[in-house]
């Protein structure tokens, strides 16, 4: 019976590691999902801003006087906003990629922990069958 006690301790430890890896994987999945949603939202904002800026750029031919001045101001502001939103979308893409990589790593660690637990169980069963 004394040979089983250390094995049971190892198994409990392996199961604890597996639970920790499962939680880590779930947290990584949530972070990756959130980062991807942010990237999608910011990419949409950037695209809509570019479209609006292009629309105001095309309207320049139709404007006269005060409309031309306010249109140019609006066009310039939209251009700046478009640049900012594009930059934010690029940063969100990098963040999303980082989160996806972290998720993949946590998934790999979980699979490794699961395999370690399975191997330990096989080892314990084999030891019990011999004994």
Coordinates of C-alpha atoms in Angstrom, one line a residue:
X1 CA 0.0 0.0 0.0
X2 CA 2.9 2.4 0.6
X3 CA 3.8 2.2 -3.1
X4 CA 0.4 3.5 -4.0
X5 CA 0.5 6.6 -1.7
X6 CA 3.3 8.4 -3.6
X7 CA 1.6 7.4 -6.9
X8 CA -1.7 8.9 -5.7
X9 CA 0.1 12.1 -4.7
X10 CA 1.6 12.3 -8.2
X11 CA -1.8 11.7 -9.7
X12 CA -3.4 14.4 -7.5
X13 CA -0.6 16.8 -8.5
X14 CA -1.0 15.9 -12.2
X15 CA -4.8 16.5 -12.0
X16 CA -4.3 19.8 -10.3
X17 CA -1.9 20.9 -13.0
X18 CA -4.4 19.8 -15.6
X19 CA -7.2 21.9 -13.9
X20 CA -4.8 24.9 -13.8
X21 CA -4.0 24.4 -17.5
X22 CA -7.7 24.2 -18.3
X23 CA -8.5 27.5 -16.5
X24 CA -5.4 29.1 -18.2
X25 CA -6.7 27.9 -21.6
X26 CA -10.2 29.2 -21.0
X27 CA -8.8 32.6 -20.0
X28 CA -6.6 32.6 -23.1
X29 CA -9.5 31.8 -25.3
X30 CA -11.6 34.6 -23.8
X31 CA -8.7 37.1 -24.2
X32 CA -8.2 36.0 -27.8
X33 CA -11.9 36.3 -28.5
X34 CA -12.0 39.8 -27.0
X35 CA -8.9 40.9 -28.9
X36 CA -10.4 39.6 -32.2
X37 CA -13.7 41.4 -31.5
X38 CA -11.8 44.6 -30.8
X39 CA -9.8 44.2 -34.0
X40 CA -13.0 43.6 -36.1
X41 CA -14.7 46.6 -34.6
X42 CA -11.7 48.9 -35.1
X43 CA -11.2 47.6 -38.7
X44 CA -14.8 48.5 -39.4
X45 CA -14.4 52.0 -37.9
X46 CA -11.3 52.5 -40.0
X47 CA -13.1 51.3 -43.2
X48 CA -16.1 53.5 -42.6
X49 CA -13.9 56.5 -41.8
X50 CA -11.9 56.0 -45.0
X51 CA -15.2 55.7 -47.0
X52 CA -16.5 58.9 -45.5
X53 CA -13.3 60.7 -46.2
X54 CA -13.4 59.6 -49.8
X55 CA -16.9 60.8 -50.1
X56 CA -16.0 64.3 -48.9
X57 CA -13.0 64.3 -51.2
X58 CA -15.3 63.6 -54.2
X59 CA -17.8 66.3 -53.1
X60 CA -15.1 69.0 -53.4
X61 CA -16.1 69.6 -57.1
X62 CA -19.7 70.2 -56.0
X63 CA -18.9 72.8 -53.3
X64 CA -18.7 76.5 -53.5
X65 CA -17.6 79.3 -51.1
X66 CA -18.3 78.5 -47.4
X67 CA -19.3 75.0 -48.3
X68 CA -15.9 74.5 -49.8
X69 CA -14.1 75.7 -46.7
X70 CA -16.2 73.6 -44.3
X71 CA -15.9 70.7 -46.6
X72 CA -12.1 70.9 -46.7
X73 CA -12.1 71.2 -42.9
X74 CA -14.3 68.1 -42.7
X75 CA -12.2 66.2 -45.2
X76 CA -9.0 67.1 -43.4
X77 CA -10.4 66.0 -40.0
X78 CA -11.8 62.8 -41.5
X79 CA -8.4 62.1 -43.1
X80 CA -6.7 62.5 -39.7
X81 CA -9.4 60.4 -38.1
X82 CA -8.9 57.7 -40.8
X83 CA -5.2 57.6 -40.1
X84 CA -5.7 57.2 -36.4
X85 CA -8.4 54.6 -36.8
X86 CA -6.2 52.7 -39.3
X87 CA -3.3 52.7 -36.8
X88 CA -5.6 51.5 -34.0
X89 CA -6.9 48.7 -36.2
X90 CA -3.3 47.7 -37.0
X91 CA -2.4 47.7 -33.3
X92 CA -5.6 45.7 -32.6
X93 CA -4.5 43.2 -35.2
X94 CA -1.1 42.7 -33.5
X95 CA -2.8 42.3 -30.1
X96 CA -5.2 39.8 -31.6
X97 CA -2.3 37.8 -33.1
X98 CA -0.5 37.9 -29.8
X99 CA -3.6 36.6 -28.0
X100 CA -4.1 33.9 -30.5
X101 CA -0.5 32.7 -30.0
X102 CA -1.0 32.8 -26.2
X103 CA -4.1 30.7 -26.7
X104 CA -2.3 28.2 -28.9
X105 CA 0.5 27.9 -26.3
X106 CA -2.0 27.4 -23.4
X107 CA -3.8 24.8 -25.5
X108 CA -0.5 22.9 -26.0
X109 CA 0.3 23.1 -22.3
X110 CA -3.2 21.7 -21.5
X111 CA -2.8 18.8 -23.9
X112 CA 0.6 18.1 -22.5
X113 CA -0.8 18.0 -18.9
X114 CA -3.6 15.7 -20.0
X115 CA -1.2 13.4 -21.7
X116 CA 1.0 13.4 -18.5
X117 CA -2.1 12.5 -16.4
X118 CA -3.0 9.7 -18.8
X119 CA 0.5 8.3 -18.7
X120 CA 0.6 8.5 -14.9
X121 CA -2.8 6.6 -14.7
X122 CA -1.4 3.9 -17.1
X123 CA 1.6 3.6 -14.9
X124 CA -0.4 3.2 -11.7
X125 CA -2.7 0.7 -13.3
X126 CA 0.2 -1.3 -14.6
X127 CA 1.8 -1.2 -11.1
X128 CA -1.4 -2.4 -9.5
X129 CA -1.7 -5.3 -12.1
X130 CA 1.8 -6.4 -11.3
X131 CA 1.4 -6.2 -7.6

